Tab-separated table of C-alpha atoms in Angstrom:
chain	number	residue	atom	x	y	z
Z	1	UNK	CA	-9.014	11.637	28.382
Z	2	UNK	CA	-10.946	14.041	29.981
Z	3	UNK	CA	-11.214	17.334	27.682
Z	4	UNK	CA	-10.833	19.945	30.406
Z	5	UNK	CA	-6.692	18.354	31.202
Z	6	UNK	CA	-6.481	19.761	27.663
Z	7	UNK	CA	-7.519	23.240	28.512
Z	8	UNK	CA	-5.386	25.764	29.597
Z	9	UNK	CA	-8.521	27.575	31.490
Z	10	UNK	CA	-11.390	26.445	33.298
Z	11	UNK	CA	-14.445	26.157	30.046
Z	12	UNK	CA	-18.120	24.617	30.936
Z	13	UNK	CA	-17.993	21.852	28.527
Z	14	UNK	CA	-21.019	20.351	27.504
Z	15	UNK	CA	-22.116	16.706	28.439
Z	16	UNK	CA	-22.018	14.764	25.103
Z	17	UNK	CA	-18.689	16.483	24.079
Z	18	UNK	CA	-16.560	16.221	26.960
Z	19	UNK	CA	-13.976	13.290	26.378
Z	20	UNK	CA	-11.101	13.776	23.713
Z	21	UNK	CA	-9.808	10.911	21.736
Z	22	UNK	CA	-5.904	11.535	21.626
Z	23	UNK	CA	-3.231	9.570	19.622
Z	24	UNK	CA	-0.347	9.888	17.796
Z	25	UNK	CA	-0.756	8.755	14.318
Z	26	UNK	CA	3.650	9.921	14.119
Z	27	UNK	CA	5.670	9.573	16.957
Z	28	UNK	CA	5.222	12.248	19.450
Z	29	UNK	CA	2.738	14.532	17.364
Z	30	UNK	CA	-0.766	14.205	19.564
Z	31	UNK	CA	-3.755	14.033	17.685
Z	32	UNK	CA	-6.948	14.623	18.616
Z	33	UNK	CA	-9.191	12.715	16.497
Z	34	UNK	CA	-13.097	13.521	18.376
Z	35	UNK	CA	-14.736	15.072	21.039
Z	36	UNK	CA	-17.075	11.781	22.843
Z	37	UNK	CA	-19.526	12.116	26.010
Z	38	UNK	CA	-18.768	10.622	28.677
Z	39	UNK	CA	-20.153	7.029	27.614
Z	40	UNK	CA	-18.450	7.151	24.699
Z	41	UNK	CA	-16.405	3.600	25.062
Z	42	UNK	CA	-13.046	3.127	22.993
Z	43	UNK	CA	-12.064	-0.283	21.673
Z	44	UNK	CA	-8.561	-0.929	22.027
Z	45	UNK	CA	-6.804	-2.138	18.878
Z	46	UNK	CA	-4.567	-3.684	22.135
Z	47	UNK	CA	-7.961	-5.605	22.961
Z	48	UNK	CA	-8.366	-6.681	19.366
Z	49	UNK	CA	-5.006	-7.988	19.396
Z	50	UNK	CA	-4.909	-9.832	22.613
Z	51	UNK	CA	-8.112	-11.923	21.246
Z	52	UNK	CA	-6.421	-12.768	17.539
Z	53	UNK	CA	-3.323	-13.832	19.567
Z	54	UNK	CA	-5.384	-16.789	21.283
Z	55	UNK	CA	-7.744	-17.531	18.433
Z	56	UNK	CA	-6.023	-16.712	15.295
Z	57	UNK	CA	-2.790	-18.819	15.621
Z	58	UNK	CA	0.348	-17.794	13.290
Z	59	UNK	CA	-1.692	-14.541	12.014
Z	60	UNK	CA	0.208	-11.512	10.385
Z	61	UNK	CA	-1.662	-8.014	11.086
Z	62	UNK	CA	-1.384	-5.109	8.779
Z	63	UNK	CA	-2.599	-1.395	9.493
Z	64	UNK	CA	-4.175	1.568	7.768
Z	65	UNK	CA	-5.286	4.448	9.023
Z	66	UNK	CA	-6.850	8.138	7.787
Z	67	UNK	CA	-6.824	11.762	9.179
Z	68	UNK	CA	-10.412	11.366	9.779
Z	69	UNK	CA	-9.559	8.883	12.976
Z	70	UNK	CA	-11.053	5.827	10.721
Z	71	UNK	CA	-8.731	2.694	11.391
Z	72	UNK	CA	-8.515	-0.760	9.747
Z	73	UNK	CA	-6.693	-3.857	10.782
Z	74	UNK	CA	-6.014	-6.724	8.250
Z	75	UNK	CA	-5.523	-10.351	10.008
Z	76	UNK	CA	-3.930	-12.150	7.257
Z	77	UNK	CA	-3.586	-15.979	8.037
Z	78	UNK	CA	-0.411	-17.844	7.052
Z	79	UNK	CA	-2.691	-20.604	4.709
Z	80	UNK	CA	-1.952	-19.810	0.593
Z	81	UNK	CA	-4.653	-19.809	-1.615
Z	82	UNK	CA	-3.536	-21.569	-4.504
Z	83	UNK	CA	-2.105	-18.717	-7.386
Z	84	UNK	CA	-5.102	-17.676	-10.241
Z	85	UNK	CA	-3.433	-14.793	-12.034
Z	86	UNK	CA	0.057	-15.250	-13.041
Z	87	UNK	CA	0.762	-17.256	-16.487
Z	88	UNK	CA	3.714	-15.489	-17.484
Z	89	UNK	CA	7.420	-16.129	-16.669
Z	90	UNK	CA	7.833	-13.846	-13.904
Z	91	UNK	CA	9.321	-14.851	-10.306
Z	92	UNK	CA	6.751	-12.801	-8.816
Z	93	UNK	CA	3.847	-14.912	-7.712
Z	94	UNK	CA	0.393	-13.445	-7.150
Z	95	UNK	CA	-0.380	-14.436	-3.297
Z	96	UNK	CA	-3.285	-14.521	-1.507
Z	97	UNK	CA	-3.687	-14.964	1.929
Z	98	UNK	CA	-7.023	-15.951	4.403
Z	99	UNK	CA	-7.859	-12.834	6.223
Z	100	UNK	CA	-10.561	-11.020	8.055
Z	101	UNK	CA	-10.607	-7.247	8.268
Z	102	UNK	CA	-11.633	-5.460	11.194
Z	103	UNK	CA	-12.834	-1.676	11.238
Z	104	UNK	CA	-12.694	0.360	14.457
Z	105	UNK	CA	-13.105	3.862	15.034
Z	106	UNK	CA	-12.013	6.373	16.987
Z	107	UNK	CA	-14.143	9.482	15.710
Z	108	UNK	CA	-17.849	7.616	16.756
Z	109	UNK	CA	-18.544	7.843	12.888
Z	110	UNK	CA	-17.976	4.786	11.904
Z	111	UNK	CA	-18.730	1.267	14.368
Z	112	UNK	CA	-16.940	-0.960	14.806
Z	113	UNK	CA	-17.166	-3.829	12.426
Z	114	UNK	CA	-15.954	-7.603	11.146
Z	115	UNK	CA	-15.511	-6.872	7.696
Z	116	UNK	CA	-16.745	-10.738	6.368
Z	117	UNK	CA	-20.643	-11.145	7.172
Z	118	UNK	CA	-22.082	-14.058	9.250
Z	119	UNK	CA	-24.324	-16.068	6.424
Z	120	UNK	CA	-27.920	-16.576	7.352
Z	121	UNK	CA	-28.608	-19.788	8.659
Z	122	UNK	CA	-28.906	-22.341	5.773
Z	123	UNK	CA	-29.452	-25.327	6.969
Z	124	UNK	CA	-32.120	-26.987	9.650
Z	125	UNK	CA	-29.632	-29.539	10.666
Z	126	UNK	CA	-28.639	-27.508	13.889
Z	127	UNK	CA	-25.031	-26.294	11.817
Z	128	UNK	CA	-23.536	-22.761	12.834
Z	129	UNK	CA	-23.876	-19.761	10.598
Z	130	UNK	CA	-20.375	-19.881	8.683
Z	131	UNK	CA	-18.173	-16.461	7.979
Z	132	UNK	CA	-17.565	-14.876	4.413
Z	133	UNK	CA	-13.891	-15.205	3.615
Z	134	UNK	CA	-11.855	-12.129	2.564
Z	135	UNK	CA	-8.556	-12.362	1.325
Z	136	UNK	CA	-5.514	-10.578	1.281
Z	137	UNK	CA	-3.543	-10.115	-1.268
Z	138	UNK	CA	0.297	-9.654	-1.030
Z	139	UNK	CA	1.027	-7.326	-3.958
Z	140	UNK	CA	-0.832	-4.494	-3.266
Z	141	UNK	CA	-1.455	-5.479	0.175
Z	142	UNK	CA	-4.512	-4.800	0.269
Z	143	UNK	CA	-7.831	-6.880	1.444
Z	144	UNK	CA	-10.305	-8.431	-1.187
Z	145	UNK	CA	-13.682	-7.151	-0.273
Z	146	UNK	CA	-16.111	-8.659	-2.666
Z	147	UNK	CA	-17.859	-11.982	-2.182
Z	148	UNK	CA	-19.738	-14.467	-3.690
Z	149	UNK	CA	-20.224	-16.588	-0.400
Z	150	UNK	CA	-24.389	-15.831	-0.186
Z	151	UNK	CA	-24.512	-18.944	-2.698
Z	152	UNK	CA	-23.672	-22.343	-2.734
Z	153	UNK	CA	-22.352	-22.613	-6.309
Z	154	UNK	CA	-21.180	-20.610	-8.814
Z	155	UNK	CA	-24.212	-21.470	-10.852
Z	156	UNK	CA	-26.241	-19.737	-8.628
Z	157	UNK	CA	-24.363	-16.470	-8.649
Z	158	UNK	CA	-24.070	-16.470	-12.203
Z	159	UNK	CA	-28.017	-16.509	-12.124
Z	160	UNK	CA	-27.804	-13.749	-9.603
Z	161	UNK	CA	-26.114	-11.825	-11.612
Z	162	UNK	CA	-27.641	-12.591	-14.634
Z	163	UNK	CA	-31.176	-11.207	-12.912
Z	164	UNK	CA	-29.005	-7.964	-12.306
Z	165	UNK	CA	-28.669	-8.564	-8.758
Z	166	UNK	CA	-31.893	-7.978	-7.300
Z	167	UNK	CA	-31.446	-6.714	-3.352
Z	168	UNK	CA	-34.671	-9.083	-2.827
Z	169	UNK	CA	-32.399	-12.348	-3.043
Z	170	UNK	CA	-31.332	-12.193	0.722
Z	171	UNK	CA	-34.170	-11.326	2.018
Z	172	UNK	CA	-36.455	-13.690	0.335
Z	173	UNK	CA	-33.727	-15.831	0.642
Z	174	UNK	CA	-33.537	-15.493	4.629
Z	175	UNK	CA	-37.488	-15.419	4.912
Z	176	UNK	CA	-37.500	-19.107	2.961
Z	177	UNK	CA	-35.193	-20.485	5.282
Z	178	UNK	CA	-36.807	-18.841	8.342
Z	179	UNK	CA	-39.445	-21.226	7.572
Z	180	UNK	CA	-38.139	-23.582	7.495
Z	181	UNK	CA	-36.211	-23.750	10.938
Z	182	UNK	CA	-40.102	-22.835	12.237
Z	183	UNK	CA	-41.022	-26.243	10.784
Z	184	UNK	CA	-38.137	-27.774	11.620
Z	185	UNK	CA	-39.153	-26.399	15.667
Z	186	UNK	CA	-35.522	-25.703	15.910
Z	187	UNK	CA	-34.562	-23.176	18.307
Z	188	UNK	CA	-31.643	-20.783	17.592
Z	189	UNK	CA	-29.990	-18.371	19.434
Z	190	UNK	CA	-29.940	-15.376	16.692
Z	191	UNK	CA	-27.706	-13.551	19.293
Z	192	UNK	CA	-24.404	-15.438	18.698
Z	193	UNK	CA	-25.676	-16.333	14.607
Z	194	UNK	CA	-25.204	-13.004	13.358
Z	195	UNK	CA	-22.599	-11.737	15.649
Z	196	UNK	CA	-20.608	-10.604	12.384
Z	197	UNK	CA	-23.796	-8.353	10.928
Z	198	UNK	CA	-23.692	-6.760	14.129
Z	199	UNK	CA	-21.739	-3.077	14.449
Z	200	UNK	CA	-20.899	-2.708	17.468
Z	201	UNK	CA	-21.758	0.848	18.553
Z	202	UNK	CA	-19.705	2.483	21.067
Z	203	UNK	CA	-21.882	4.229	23.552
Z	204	UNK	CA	-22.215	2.232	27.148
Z	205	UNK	CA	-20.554	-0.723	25.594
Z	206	UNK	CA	-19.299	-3.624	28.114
Z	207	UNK	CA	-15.797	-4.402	26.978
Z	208	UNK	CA	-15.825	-7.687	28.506
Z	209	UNK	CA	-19.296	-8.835	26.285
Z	210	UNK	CA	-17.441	-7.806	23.734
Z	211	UNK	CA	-14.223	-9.747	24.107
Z	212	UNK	CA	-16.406	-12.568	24.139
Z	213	UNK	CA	-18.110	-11.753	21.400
Z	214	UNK	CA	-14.921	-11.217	19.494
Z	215	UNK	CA	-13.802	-14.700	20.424
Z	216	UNK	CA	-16.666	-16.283	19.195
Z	217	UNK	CA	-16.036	-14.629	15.602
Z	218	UNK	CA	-12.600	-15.506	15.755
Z	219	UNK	CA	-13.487	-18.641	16.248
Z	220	UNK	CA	-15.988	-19.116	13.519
Z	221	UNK	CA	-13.483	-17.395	10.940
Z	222	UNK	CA	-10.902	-20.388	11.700
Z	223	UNK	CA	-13.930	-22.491	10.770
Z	224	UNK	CA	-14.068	-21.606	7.679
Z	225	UNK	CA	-10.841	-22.455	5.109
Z	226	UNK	CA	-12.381	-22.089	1.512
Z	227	UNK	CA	-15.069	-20.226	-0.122
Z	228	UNK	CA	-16.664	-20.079	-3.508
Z	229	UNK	CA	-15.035	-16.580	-3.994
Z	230	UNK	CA	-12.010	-18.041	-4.568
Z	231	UNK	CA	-13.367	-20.065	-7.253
Z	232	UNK	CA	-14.827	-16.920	-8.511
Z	233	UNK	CA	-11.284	-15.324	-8.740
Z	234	UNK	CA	-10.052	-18.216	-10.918
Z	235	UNK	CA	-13.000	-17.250	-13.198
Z	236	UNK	CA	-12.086	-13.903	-13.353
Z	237	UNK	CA	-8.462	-15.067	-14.350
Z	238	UNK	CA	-9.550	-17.002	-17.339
Z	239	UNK	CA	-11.240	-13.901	-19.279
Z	240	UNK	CA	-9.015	-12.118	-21.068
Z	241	UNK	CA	-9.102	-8.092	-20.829
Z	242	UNK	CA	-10.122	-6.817	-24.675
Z	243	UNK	CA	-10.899	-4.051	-26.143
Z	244	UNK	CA	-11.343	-0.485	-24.728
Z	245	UNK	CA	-9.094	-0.495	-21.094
Z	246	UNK	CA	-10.073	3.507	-20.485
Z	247	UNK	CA	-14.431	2.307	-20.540
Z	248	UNK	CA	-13.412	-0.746	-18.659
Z	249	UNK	CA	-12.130	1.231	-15.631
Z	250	UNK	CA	-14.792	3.912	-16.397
Z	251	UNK	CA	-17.558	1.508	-16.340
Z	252	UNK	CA	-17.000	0.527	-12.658
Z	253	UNK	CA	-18.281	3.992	-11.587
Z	254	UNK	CA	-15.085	4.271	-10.006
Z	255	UNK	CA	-14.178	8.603	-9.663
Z	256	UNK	CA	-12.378	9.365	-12.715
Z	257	UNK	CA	-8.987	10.231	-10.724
Z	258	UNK	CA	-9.177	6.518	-9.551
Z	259	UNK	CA	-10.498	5.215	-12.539
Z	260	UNK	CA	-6.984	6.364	-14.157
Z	261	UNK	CA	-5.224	5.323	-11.093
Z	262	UNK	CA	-6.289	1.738	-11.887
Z	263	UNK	CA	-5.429	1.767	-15.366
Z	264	UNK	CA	-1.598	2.838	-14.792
Z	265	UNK	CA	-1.957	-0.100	-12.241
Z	266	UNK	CA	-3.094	-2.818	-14.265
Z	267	UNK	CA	-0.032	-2.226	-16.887
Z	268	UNK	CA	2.091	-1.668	-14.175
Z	269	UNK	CA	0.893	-5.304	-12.956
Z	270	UNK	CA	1.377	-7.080	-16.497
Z	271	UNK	CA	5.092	-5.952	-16.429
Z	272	UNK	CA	5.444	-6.952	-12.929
Z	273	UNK	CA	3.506	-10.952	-13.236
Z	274	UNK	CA	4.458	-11.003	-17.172
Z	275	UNK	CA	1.127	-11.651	-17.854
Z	276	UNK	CA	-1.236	-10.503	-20.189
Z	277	UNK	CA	-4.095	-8.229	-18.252
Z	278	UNK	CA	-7.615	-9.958	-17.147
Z	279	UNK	CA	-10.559	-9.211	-15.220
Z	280	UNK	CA	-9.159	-10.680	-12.026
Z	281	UNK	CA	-6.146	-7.967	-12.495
Z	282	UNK	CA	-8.667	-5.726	-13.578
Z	283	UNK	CA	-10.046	-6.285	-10.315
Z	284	UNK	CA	-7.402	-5.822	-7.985
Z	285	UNK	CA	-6.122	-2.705	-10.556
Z	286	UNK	CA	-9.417	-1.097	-9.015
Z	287	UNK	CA	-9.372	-2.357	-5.376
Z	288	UNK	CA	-5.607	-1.094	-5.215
Z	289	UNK	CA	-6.954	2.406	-6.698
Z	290	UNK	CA	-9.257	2.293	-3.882
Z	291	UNK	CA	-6.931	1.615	-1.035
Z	292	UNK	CA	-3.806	3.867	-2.260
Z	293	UNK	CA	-4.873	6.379	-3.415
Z	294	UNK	CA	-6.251	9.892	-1.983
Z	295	UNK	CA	-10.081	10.165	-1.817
Z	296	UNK	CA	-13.068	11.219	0.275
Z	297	UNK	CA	-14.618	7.948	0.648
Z	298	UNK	CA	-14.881	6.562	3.743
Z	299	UNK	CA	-13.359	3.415	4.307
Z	300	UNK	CA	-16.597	1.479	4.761
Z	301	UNK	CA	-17.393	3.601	1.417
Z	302	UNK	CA	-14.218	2.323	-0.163
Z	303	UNK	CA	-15.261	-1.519	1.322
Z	304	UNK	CA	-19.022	-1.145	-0.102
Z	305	UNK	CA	-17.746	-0.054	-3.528
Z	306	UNK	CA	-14.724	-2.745	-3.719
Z	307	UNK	CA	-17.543	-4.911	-3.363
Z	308	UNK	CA	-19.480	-3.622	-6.205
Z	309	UNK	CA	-16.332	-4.046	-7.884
Z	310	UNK	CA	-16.286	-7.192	-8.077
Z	311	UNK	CA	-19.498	-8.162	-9.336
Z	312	UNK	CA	-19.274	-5.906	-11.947
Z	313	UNK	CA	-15.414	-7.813	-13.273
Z	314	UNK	CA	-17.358	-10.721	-12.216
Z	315	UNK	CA	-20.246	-10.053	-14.183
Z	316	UNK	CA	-18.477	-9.044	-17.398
Z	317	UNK	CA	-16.015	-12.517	-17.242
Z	318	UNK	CA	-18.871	-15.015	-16.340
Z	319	UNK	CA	-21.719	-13.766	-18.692
């Protein structure tokens, strides 16, 4: 809304701060969560919604939020992921859910975003750029940010990450296959391929090009049922956690208040699967640190270092 219904007096406001971003984060306590110019444009979650409801049939959504105006929404599909932790005795299974995450932002800090990159075209036979998948997992509720979907088998990110995973791969990687579609004389549309690398900033922005944009991604997501992470998580499951559990969490670079967080959860997480602790817990202990716990990290921060994460328990179960 317009900043100067706020005021009480008349101010001169000036030009790029003149909107206010309200909401109520609790029932009838306003927030105001940024100052915008006028051509500031706000995504509705509402809009958001309206476009899974169409294209993302049977779909749960689940919400987090910080102080900073930063908000996340988790689409979590109804299709199960067969189990990869739990070998114990518990009735407590260890779900995982489909999902895509999507960032928006009220504050202008952070654009809005499809957590789940578009892959780089792979293939000269005309096929679509396919999604990353994310998953969600139901015990800590939390989304699964890390990936191994830039490769085609596990082979191949096991040699990734054997070469200490060079930030060269992609590029050379994308510059290979560039070629090749020149050879190929296919055109492609690199407008609609990478609409999931695009942020989508929020100055002048057309909310109608946007819906449609939206649509399209939603549509690709339902495209795409498996992914090699998956496979990676059952990897993760098979190596055993030994030794020193204090370096393990310390290793990650994880802040040492979160570090301990994820230690307390990975024993809290053997009692509750009655299982004995591995990397894939060891994992999760760290990605539900992340996500429940009190930091300063951003949460595209707390999404690039989840990430990280999981190469690193990836690395140490595979090598």
């Amino acid at each position: 809304m317009p900043l100067v219904d706020l005021l009480n007096e008349p101010y001169a406001l000036p030009s790029d701060r003149n909107q206010a971003v309200v909401g109520e984060m609790t029932p009838g306590h306003k927030t105001i969560f940024a100052m915008q110019s006028g051509e500031y444009t706000l995504i509705p979650n509402k809009l958001v919604r309206e476009v899974a409801e169409r294209e993302l049939p049977g779909h749960k959504l689940s919400a987090s939020f910080t102080d900073r105006g930063e908000f996340s929404l988790s689409i979590v599909m109804p299709d199960e992921i067969s189990e990869v932790a739990t070998n114990g005795s518990s009735q407590v299974r260890d779900r995982l859910f489909r999902s895509l995450i999507v960032n928006n932002s009220y504050s202008g800090k952070t654009p809005f975003s499809l957590q789940g990159s578009a892959e780089w075209e792979k293939e000269v036979t005309g096929r679509r750029t396919e999604m990353r998948v994310s998953y969600f997992r139901e015990i800590c509720t939390n989304g699964l940010m890390g990936w191994a979907d830039d490769y085609y088998t596990i082979d191949e990110y096991l040699a990734w990450l054997t070469a200490g995973k060079p930030t060269k791969h992609r590029k050379i990687q994308q510059e290979r296959e560039a070629e090749l579609v020149e050879r190929a004389d296919q055109r492609i549309t690199r407008e609609h391929e990478i609409l999931i690398e695009r942020k989508f900033h929020h100055k002048g922005l057309n909310l109608d090009v946007f819906r449609m944009h939206l649509q399209q991604a939603f549509q690709q997501f339902m495209k795409r049922s498996h992914s090699l992470t998956s496979s990676i998580y059952k990897e993760l499951a098979r190596k055993p956690v030994e030794g020193d559990r204090e370096k393990l969490f310390t290793d990650t670079k994880l802040p040492k208040k979160l570090a301990a967080i994820a230690l307390e959860r990975l024993a809290h997480e053997e009692t509750l699967l009655q299982t004995s602790a591995n990397m894939w817990l060891a994992y999760n202990a760290a990605n539900y640190a992340l996500f429940n716990s009190k930091s300063s990290l951003a949460i595209n921060d707390r999404y690039r270092q989840d990430e990280q994460l999981f190469h690193h328990f990836a690395e140490l179960a595979m090598s």
